[in-house]
Structure formats: C-alpha cells, structure tokens
PDB file of C-alpha atoms (C1' of nucleotides) in Angstrom:
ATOM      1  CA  UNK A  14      -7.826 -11.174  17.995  1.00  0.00           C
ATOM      2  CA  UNK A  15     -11.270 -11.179  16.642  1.00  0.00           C
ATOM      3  CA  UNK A  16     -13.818  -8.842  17.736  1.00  0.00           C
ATOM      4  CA  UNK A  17     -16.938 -10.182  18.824  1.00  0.00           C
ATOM      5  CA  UNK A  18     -19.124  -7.721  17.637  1.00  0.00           C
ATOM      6  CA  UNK A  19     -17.537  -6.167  14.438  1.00  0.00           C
ATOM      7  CA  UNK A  20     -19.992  -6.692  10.722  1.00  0.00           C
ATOM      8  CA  UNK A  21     -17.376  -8.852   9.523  1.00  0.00           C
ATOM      9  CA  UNK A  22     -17.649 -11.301  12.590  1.00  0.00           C
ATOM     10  CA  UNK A  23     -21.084 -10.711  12.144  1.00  0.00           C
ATOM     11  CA  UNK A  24     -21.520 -12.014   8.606  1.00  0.00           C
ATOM     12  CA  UNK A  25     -18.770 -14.728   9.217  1.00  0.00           C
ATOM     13  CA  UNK A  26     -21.357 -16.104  11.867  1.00  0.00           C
ATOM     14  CA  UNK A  27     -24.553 -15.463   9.347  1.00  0.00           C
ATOM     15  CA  UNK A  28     -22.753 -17.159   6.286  1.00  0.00           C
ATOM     16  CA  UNK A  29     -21.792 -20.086   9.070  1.00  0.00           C
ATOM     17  CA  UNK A  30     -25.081 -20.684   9.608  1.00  0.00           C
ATOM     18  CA  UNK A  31     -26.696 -20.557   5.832  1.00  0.00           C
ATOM     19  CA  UNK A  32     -24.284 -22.971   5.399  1.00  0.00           C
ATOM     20  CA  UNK A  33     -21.816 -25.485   6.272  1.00  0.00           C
ATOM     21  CA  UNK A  34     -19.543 -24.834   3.065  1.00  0.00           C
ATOM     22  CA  UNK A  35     -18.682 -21.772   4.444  1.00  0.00           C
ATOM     23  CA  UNK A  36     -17.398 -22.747   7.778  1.00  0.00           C
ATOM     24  CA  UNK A  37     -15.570 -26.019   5.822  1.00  0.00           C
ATOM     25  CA  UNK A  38     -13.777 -23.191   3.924  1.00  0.00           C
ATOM     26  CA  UNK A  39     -13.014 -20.680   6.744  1.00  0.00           C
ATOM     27  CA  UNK A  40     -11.082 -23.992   8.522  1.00  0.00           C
ATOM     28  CA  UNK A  41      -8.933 -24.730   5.530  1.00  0.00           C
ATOM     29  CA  UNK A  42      -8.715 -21.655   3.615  1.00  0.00           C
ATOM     30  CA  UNK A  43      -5.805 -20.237   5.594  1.00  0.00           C
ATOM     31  CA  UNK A  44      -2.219 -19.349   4.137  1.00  0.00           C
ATOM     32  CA  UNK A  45      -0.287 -22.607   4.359  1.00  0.00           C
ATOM     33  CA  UNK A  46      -2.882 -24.598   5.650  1.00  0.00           C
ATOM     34  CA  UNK A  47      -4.232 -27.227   3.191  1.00  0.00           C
ATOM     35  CA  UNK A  48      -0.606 -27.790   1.741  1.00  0.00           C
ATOM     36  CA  UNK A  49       0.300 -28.891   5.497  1.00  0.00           C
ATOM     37  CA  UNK A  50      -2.536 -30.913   5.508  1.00  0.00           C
ATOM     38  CA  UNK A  51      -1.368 -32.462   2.145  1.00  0.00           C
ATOM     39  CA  UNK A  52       1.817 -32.480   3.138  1.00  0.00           C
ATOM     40  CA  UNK A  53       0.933 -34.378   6.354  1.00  0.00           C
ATOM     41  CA  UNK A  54      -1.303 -36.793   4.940  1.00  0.00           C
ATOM     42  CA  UNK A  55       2.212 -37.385   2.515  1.00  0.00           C
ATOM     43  CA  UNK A  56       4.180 -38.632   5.293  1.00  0.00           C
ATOM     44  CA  UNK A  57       5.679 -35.097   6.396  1.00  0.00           C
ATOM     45  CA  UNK A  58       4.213 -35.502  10.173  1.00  0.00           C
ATOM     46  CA  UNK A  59       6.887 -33.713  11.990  1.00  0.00           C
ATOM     47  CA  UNK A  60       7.498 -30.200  13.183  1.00  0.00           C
ATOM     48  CA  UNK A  61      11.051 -30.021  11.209  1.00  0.00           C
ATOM     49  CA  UNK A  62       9.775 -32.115   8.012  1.00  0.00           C
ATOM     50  CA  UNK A  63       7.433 -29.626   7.566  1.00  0.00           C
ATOM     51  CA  UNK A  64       9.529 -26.528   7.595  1.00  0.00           C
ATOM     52  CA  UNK A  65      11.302 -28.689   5.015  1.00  0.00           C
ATOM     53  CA  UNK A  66       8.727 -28.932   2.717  1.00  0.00           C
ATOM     54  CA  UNK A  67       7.722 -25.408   3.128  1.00  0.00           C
ATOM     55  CA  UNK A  68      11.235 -23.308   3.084  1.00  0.00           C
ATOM     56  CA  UNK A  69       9.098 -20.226   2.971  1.00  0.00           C
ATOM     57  CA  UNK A  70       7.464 -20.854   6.169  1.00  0.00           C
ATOM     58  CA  UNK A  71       8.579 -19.214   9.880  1.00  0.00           C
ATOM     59  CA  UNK A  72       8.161 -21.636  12.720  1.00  0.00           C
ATOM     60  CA  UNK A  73       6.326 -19.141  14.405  1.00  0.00           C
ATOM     61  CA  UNK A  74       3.367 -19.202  11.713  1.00  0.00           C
ATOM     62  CA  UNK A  75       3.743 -22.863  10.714  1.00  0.00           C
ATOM     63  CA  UNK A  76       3.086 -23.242  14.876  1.00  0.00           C
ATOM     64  CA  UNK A  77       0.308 -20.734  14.940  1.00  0.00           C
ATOM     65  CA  UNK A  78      -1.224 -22.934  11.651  1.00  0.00           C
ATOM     66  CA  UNK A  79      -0.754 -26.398  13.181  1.00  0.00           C
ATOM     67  CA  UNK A  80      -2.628 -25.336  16.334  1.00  0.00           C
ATOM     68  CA  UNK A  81      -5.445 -24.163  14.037  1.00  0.00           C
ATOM     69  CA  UNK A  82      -5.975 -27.359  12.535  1.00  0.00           C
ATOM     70  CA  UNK A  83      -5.631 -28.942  15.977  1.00  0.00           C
ATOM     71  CA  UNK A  84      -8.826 -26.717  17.044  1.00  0.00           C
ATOM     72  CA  UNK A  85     -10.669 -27.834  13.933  1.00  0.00           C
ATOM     73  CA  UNK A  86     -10.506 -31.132  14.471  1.00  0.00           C
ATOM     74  CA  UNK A  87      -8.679 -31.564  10.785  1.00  0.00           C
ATOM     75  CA  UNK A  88      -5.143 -33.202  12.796  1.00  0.00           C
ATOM     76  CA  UNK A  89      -3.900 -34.024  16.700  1.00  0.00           C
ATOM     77  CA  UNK A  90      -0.648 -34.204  18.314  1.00  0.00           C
ATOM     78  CA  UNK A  91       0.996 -37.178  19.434  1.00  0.00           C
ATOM     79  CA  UNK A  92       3.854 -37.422  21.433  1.00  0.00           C
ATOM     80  CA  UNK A  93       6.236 -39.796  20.086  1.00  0.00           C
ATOM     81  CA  UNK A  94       7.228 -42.285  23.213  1.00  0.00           C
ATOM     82  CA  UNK A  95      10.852 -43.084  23.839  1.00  0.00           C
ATOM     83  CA  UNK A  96      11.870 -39.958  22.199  1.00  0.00           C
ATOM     84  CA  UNK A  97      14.026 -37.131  24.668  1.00  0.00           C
ATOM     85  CA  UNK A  98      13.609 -34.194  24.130  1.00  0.00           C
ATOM     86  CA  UNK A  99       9.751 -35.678  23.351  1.00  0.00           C
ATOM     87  CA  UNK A 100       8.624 -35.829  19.841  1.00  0.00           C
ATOM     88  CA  UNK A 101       5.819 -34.837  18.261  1.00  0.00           C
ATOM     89  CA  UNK A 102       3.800 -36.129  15.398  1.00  0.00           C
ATOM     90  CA  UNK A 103       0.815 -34.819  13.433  1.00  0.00           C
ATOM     91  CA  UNK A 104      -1.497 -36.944  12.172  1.00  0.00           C
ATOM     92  CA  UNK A 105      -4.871 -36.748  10.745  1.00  0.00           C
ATOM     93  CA  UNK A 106      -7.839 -37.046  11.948  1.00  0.00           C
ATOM     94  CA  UNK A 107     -10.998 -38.649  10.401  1.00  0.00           C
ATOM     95  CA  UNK A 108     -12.314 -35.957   9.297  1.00  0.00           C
ATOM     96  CA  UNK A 109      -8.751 -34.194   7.950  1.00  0.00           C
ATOM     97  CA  UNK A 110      -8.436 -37.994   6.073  1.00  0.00           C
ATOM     98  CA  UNK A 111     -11.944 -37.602   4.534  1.00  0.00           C
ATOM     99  CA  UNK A 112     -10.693 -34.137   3.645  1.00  0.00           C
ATOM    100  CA  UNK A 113      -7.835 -34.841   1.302  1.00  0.00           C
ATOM    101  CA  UNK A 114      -9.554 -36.304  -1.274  1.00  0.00           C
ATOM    102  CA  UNK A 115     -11.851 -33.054  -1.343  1.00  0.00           C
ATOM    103  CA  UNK A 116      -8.713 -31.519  -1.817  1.00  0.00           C
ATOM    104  CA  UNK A 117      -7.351 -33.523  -4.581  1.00  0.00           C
ATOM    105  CA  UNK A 118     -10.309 -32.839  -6.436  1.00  0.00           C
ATOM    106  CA  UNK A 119      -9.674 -29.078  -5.774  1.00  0.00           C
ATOM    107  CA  UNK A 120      -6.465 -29.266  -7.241  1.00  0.00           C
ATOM    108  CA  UNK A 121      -7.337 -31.124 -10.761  1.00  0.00           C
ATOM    109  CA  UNK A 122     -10.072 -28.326 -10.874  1.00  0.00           C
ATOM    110  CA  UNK A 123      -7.658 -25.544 -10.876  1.00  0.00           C
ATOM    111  CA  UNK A 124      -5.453 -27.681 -12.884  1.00  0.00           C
ATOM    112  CA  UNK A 125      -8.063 -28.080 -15.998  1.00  0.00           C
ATOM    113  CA  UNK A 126      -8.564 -24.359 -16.062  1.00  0.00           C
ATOM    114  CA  UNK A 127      -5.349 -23.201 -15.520  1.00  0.00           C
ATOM    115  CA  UNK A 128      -4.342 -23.050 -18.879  1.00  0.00           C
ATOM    116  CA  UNK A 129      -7.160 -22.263 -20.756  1.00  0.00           C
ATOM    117  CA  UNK A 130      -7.317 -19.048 -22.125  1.00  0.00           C
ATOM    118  CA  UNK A 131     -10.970 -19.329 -23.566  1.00  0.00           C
ATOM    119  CA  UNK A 132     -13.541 -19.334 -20.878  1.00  0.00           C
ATOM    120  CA  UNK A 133     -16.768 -21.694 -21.842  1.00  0.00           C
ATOM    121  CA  UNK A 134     -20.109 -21.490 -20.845  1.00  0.00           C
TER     122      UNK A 134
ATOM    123  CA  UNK B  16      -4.104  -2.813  -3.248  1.00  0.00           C
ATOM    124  CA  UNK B  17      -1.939  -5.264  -3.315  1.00  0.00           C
ATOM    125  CA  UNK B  18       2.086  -4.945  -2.762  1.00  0.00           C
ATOM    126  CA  UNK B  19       4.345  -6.589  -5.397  1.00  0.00           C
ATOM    127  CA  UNK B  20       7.423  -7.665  -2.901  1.00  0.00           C
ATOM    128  CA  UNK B  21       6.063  -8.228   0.067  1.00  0.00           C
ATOM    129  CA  UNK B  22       6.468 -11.714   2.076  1.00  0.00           C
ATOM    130  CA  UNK B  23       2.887 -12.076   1.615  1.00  0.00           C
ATOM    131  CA  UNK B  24       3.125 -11.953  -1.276  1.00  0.00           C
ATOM    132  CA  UNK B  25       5.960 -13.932  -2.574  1.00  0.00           C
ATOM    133  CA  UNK B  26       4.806 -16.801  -0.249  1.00  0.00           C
ATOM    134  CA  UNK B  27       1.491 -16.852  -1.468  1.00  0.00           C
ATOM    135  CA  UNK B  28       3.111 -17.122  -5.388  1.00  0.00           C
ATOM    136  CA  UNK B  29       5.416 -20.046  -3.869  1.00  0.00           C
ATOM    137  CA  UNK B  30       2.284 -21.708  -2.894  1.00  0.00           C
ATOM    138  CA  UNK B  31       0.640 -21.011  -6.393  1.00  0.00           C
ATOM    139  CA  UNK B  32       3.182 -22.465  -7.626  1.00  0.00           C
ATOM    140  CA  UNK B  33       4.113 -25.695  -5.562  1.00  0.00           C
ATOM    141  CA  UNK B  34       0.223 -26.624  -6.144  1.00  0.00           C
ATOM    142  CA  UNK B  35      -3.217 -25.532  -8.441  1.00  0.00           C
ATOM    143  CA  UNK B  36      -4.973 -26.300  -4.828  1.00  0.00           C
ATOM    144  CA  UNK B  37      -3.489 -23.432  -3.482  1.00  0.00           C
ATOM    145  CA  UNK B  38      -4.753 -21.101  -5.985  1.00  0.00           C
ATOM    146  CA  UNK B  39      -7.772 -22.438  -6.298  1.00  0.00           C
ATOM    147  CA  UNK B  40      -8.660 -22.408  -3.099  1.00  0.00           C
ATOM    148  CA  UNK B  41      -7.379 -18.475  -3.592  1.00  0.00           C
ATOM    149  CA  UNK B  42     -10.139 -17.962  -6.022  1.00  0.00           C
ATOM    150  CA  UNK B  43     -13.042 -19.032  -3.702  1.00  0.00           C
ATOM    151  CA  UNK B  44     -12.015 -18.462  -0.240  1.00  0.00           C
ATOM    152  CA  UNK B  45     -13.356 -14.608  -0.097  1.00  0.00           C
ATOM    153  CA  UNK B  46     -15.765 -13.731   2.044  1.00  0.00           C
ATOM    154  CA  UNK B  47     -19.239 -14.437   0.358  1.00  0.00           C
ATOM    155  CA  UNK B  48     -17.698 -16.345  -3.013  1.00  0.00           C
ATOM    156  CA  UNK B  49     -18.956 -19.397  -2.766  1.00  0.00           C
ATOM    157  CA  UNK B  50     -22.516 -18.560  -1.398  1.00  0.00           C
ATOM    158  CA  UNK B  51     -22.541 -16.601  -4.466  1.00  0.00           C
ATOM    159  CA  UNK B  52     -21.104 -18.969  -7.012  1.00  0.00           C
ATOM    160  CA  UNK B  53     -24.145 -21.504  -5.025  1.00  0.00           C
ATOM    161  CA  UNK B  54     -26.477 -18.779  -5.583  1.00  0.00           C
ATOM    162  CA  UNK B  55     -26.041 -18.377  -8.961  1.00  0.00           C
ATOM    163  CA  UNK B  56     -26.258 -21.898  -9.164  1.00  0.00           C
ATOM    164  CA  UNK B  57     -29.597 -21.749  -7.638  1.00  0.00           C
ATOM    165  CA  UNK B  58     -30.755 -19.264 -10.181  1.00  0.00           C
ATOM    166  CA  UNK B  59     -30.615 -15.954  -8.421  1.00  0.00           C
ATOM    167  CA  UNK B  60     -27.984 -14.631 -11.173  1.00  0.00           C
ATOM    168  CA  UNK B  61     -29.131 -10.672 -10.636  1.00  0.00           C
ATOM    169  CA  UNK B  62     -27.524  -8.226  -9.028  1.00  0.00           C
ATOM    170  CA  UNK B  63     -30.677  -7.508  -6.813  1.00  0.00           C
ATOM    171  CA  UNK B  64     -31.761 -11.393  -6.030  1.00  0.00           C
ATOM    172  CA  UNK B  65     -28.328 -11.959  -4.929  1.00  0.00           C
ATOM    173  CA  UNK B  66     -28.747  -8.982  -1.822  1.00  0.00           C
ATOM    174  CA  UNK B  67     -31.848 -10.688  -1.367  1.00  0.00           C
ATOM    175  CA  UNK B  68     -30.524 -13.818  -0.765  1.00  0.00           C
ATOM    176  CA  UNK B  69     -27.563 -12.186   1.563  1.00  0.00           C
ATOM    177  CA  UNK B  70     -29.019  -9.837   3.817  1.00  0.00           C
ATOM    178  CA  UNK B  71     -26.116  -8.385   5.566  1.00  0.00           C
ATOM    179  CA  UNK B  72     -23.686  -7.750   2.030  1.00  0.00           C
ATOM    180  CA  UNK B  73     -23.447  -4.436   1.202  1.00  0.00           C
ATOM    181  CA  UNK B  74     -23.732  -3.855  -2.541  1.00  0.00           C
ATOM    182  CA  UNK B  75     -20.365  -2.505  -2.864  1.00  0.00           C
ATOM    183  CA  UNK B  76     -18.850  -5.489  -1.468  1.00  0.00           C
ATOM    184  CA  UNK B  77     -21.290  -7.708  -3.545  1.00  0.00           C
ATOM    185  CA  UNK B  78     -20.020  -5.460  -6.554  1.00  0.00           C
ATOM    186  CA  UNK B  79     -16.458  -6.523  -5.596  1.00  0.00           C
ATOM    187  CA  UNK B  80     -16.951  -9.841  -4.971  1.00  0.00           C
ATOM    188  CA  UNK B  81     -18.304 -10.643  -8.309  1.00  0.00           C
ATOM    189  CA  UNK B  82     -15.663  -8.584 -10.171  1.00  0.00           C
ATOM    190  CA  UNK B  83     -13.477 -10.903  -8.718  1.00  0.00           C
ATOM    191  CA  UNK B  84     -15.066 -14.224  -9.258  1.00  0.00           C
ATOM    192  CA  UNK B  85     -15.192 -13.136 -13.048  1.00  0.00           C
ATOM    193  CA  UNK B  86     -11.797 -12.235 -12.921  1.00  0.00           C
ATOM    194  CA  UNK B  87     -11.055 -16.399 -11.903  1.00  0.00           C
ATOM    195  CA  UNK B  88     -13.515 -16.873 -15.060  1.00  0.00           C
ATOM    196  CA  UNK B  89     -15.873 -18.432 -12.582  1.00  0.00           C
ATOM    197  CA  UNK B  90     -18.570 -16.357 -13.588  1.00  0.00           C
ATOM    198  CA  UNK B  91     -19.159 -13.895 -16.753  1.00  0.00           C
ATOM    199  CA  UNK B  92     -21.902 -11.138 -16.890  1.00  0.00           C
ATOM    200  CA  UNK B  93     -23.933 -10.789 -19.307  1.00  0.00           C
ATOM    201  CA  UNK B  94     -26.797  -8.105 -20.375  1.00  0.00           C
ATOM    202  CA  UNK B  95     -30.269  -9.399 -20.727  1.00  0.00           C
ATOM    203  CA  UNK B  96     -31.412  -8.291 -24.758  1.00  0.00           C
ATOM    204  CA  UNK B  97     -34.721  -5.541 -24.601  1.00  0.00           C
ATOM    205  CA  UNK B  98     -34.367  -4.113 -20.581  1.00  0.00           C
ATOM    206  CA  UNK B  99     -34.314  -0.426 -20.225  1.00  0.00           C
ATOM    207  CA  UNK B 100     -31.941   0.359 -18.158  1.00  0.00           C
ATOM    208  CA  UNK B 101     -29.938  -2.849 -19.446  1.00  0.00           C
ATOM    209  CA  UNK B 102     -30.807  -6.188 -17.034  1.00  0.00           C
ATOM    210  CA  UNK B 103     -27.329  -7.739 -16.151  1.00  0.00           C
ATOM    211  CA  UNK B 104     -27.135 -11.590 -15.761  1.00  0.00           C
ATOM    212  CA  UNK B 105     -24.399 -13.572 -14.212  1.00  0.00           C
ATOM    213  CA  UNK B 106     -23.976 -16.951 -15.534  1.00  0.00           C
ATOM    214  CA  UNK B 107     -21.589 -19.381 -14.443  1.00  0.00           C
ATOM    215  CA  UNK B 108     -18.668 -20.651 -16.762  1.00  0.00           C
ATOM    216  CA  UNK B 109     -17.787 -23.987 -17.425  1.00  0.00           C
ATOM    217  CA  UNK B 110     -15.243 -23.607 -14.452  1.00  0.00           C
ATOM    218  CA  UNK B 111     -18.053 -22.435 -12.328  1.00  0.00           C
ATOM    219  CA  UNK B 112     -20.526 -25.420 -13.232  1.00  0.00           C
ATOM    220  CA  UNK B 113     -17.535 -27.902 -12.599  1.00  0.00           C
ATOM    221  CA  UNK B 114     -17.138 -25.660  -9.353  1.00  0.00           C
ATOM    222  CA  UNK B 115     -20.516 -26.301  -7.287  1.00  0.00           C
ATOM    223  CA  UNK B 116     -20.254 -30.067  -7.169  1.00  0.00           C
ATOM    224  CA  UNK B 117     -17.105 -29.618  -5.563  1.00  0.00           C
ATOM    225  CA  UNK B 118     -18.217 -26.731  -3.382  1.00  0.00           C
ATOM    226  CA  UNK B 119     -21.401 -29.348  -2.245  1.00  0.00           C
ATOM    227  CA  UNK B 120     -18.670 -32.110  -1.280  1.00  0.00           C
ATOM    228  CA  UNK B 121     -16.825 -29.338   1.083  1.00  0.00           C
ATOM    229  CA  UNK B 122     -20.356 -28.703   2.678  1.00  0.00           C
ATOM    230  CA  UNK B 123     -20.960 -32.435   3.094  1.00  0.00           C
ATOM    231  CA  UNK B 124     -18.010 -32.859   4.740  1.00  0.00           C
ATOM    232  CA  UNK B 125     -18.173 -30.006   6.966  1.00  0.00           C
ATOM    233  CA  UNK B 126     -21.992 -31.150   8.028  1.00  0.00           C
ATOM    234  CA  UNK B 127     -20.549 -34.989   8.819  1.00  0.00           C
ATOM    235  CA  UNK B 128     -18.331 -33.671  11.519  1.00  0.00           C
ATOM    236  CA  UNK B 129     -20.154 -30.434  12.256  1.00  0.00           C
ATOM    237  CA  UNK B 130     -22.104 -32.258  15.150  1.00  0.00           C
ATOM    238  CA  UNK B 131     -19.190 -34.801  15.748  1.00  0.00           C
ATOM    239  CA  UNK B 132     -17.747 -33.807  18.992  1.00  0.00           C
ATOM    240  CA  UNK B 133     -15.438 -36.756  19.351  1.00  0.00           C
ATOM    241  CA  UNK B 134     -12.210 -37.027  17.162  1.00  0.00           C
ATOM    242  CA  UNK B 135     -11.875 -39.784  15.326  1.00  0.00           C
ATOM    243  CA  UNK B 136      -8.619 -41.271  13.891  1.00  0.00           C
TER     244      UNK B 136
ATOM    245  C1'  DA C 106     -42.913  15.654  -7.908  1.00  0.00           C
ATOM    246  C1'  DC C 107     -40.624  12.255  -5.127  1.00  0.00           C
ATOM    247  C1'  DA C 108     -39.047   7.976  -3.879  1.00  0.00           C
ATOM    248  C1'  DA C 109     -37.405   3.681  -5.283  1.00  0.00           C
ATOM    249  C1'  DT C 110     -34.937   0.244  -8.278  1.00  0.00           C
ATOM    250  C1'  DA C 111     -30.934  -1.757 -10.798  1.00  0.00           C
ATOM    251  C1'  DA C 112     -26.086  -2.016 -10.871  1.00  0.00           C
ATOM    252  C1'  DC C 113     -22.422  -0.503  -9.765  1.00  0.00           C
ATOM    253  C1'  DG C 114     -17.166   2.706  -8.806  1.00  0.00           C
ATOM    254  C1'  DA C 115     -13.790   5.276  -5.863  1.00  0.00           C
ATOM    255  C1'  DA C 116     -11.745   6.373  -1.731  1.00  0.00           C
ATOM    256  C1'  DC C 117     -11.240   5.552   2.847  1.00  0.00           C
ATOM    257  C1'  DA C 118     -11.620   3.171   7.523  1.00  0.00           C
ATOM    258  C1'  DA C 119     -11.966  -0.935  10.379  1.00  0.00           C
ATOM    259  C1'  DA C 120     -10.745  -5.434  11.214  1.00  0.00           C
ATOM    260  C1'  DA C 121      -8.406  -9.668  10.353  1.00  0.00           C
ATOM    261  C1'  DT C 122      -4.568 -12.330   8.748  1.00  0.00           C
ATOM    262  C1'  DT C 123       0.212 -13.015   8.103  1.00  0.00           C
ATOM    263  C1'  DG C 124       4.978 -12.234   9.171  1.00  0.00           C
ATOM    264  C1'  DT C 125       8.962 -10.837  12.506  1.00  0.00           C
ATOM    265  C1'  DG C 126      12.080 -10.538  16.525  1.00  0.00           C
ATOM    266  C1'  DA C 127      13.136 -12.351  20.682  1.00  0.00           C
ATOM    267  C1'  DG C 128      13.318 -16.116  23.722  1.00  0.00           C
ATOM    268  C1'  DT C 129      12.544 -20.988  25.914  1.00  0.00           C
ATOM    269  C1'  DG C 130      14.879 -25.739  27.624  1.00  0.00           C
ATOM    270  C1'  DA C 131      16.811 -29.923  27.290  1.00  0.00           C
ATOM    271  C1'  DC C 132      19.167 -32.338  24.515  1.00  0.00           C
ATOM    272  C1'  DT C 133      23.142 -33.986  20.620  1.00  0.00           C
ATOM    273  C1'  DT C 134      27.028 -33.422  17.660  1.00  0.00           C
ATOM    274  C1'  DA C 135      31.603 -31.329  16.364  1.00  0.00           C
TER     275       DA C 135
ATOM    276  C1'  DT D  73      32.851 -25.757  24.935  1.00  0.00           C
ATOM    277  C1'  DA D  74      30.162 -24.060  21.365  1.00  0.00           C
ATOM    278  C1'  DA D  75      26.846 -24.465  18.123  1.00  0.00           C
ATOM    279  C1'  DG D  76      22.743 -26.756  16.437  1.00  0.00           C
ATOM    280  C1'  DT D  77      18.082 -29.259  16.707  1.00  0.00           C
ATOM    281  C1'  DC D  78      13.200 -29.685  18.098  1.00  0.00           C
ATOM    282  C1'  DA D  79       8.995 -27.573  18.975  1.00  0.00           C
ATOM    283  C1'  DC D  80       7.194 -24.160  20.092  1.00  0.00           C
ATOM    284  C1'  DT D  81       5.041 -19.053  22.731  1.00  0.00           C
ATOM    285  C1'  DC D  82       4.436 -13.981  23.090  1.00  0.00           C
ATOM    286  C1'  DA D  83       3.914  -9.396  21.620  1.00  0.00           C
ATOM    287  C1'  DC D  84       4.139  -6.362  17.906  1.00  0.00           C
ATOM    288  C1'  DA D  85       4.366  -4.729  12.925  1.00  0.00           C
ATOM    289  C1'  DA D  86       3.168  -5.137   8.026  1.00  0.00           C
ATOM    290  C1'  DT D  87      -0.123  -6.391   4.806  1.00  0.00           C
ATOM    291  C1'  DT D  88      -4.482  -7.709   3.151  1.00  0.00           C
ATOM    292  C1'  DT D  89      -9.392  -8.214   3.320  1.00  0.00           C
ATOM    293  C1'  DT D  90     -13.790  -6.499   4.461  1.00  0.00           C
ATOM    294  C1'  DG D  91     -17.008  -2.933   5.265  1.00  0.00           C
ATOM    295  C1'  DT D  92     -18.611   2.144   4.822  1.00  0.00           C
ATOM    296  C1'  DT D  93     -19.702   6.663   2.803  1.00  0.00           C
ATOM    297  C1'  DC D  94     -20.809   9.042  -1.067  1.00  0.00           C
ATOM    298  C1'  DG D  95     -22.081   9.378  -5.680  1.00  0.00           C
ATOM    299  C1'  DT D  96     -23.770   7.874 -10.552  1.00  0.00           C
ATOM    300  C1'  DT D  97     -27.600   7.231 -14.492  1.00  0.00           C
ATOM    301  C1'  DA D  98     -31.738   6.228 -16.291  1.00  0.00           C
ATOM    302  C1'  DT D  99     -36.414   4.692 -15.504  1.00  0.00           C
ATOM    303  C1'  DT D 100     -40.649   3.187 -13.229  1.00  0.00           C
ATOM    304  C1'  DG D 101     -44.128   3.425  -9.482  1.00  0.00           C
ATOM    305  C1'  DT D 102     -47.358   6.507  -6.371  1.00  0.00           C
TER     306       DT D 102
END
DNA sequence: ACAATAACGAACAAAATTGTGAGTGACTTA
DNA sequence: TAAGTCACTCACAATTTTGTTCGTTATTGT
C-alpha cells in the first residue's frame, strides 16, 4: 500500500500537480497495462481473451491491472446479460478511446529509433 | 541492480518484444523523466536550472535520471567550450525533439478528463 | 579563510510495484 | 463423477525503483 507521507508520495503528488503529463503517465505506465488497453481496444474484451493474448500474465495481476484502469477512468465493466455464470466485458471508455491513438503514436516513436545506432541531434 | 532471470524480468522483455510501445513507454515512465525531457525542452538544459525547476529532486536522483534518459539516446551531454570548471549542457536528440510533442498530447489528454467526473463511453 | 556552486558517483535504506500460492462458486463438458 | 472454465480476491514474497548519506574536485564570492 502506499504511504501517505513517504518523499516519494510526496513528489508523485508535486510532479501531479506541475503537470498533467505526469499523472497521464503514472495511469498507463504500469507493467501490462497499455498492451491491455491495446489489446482491448483490438477486440480482446474478456477476462480469458486476455490471458490469451498475454500467456505471461497471472490472473491475479491481470485482475489487480484491470481494476486499475477501472479506477482511472481508461475502461468499465459490463456484465454481459443472458450469460450464467455472468460475463464480463471490458470496454473503453472515452477517454481510454482518445488514448489509443496517443499510444499508437508512442509505438512508431520507439519504432523509428529502435534501430538506429547513430543518435542525431 | 537488476536480476537477469527473474519473472520481472522476462515478462517485461516479452512485452519489449510483442510491442516498441512497451519499451518506449519503459524509457520515459521514471519518476521525473519526462518533466525533465520538458525541461530541457524549455531551455533549462543545466544541471543546476534543472533542481531549480524541481524542488524536491535530490541531485543524486537527478544525476540518475539523466544517465538514464541518455542511455535511451533521449538526451546527450555535452560540455560548454571556455568554462572553468567545464559547464555541462544537456541537449535533446532527435528522439528527444520527436519526444515532447508526444509527451504534450499525453498532457492534453490527461487535462480533458482531469476535471471530467462522469465516464463517458 | 570559509562558504558556496557545479556536477556528479557509490553504497545503502525505504518504499512501491510485480509476482505467487491458495481459494472462491456456479456452471459445462467428457 | 471428475475435471475444467470464468472471473476474480487476499495475504505474502520477490524484485525494482526511489530516496538518502557521504564524498569528490576545482573555482568563485565575501
């Protein structure tokens, strides 16, 4: 659990409030957590579908991740009707749609500089 | 330091490897990065403007943090010609530059839906 | 003469994140 | 009847990140 009162809570809160980039980057710059958000916005909205996509992943942290997104407002649950045991879905929100493309433009960043050797000015 | 074998880190290689997002987020995610990298941007590109600009970072973990963001080729150092003791400047790379557009789409998002307390699908 | 500045490095401690082991409950399929 | 799926939760352990203490070197300001 987080201390309240530790520096590094401390400067988490002070960088939060200089700006908004850094609280944008503490809510998606968790292990796992923008490729479920990628992987979601692919089609993967399920529970099981995601554990398929990620092999690597335990359910217990691709749970822990899901419900940290959920608090951030990036996706929300949805119970599928009609479904026993119920299903659940994950879709995005607004805000985790708007946040995909800022992804995508991540990625062809790191892309374009993963190869080169020579750094530029 | 960093264990070779670990879980940790074999998933985090997995990730590196399923997508460049994933490592690029790596190289900007640390506490303080991207302020910096904005910073620099801004023109404080000294060692001694930058602790200005952040209060609360100790200059050992400033030290570290830019050691690091030259390691991603983000930034490079460079001594200023004619200072006694030598002046050291950090300028950003072409990475870098292609970096803080980026990095000011991630804060525009985050303000959009930093007020927004309904979710929106 | 004494403090302060610029720009750090190494080693260690504190805190935070990530992973693990065990367990849930109502199904469905073999 | 047994094993498997779905979607998790809890407490604890391993690992990693962040912060702290101490020290450096040369030079300028008071």
């Amino acid at each position: 659990m987080r201390k309240k009162n530790s520096t590094n809570a401390v400067n988490e809160q002070f960088l939060f409030q200089v700006c908004e980039l850094n609280s944008a980057l503490a809510m998606i710059s968790g292990r796992w957590k923008s490729q479920i958000v990628y992987s979601i916005s692919q089609g993967n909205n399920r529970f099981h579908l995601l554990k398929k996509e990620l092999p690597h992943i335990s359910e217990q942290v691709l749970g822990r991740q899901l419900k940290e997104l959920e608090k951030h407002a990036i996706i929300i649950k949805k119970e599928i009707p009609g479904t026993v045991p119920i299903g659940i879905e994950y879709i995005l929100t607004g805000k985790g749609k708007d946040l995909v493309p800022i992804l995508k433009t991540l990625c062809d960043w790191g892309k374009s500089y993963a190869e080169a050797r020579k750094i530029t000015i």
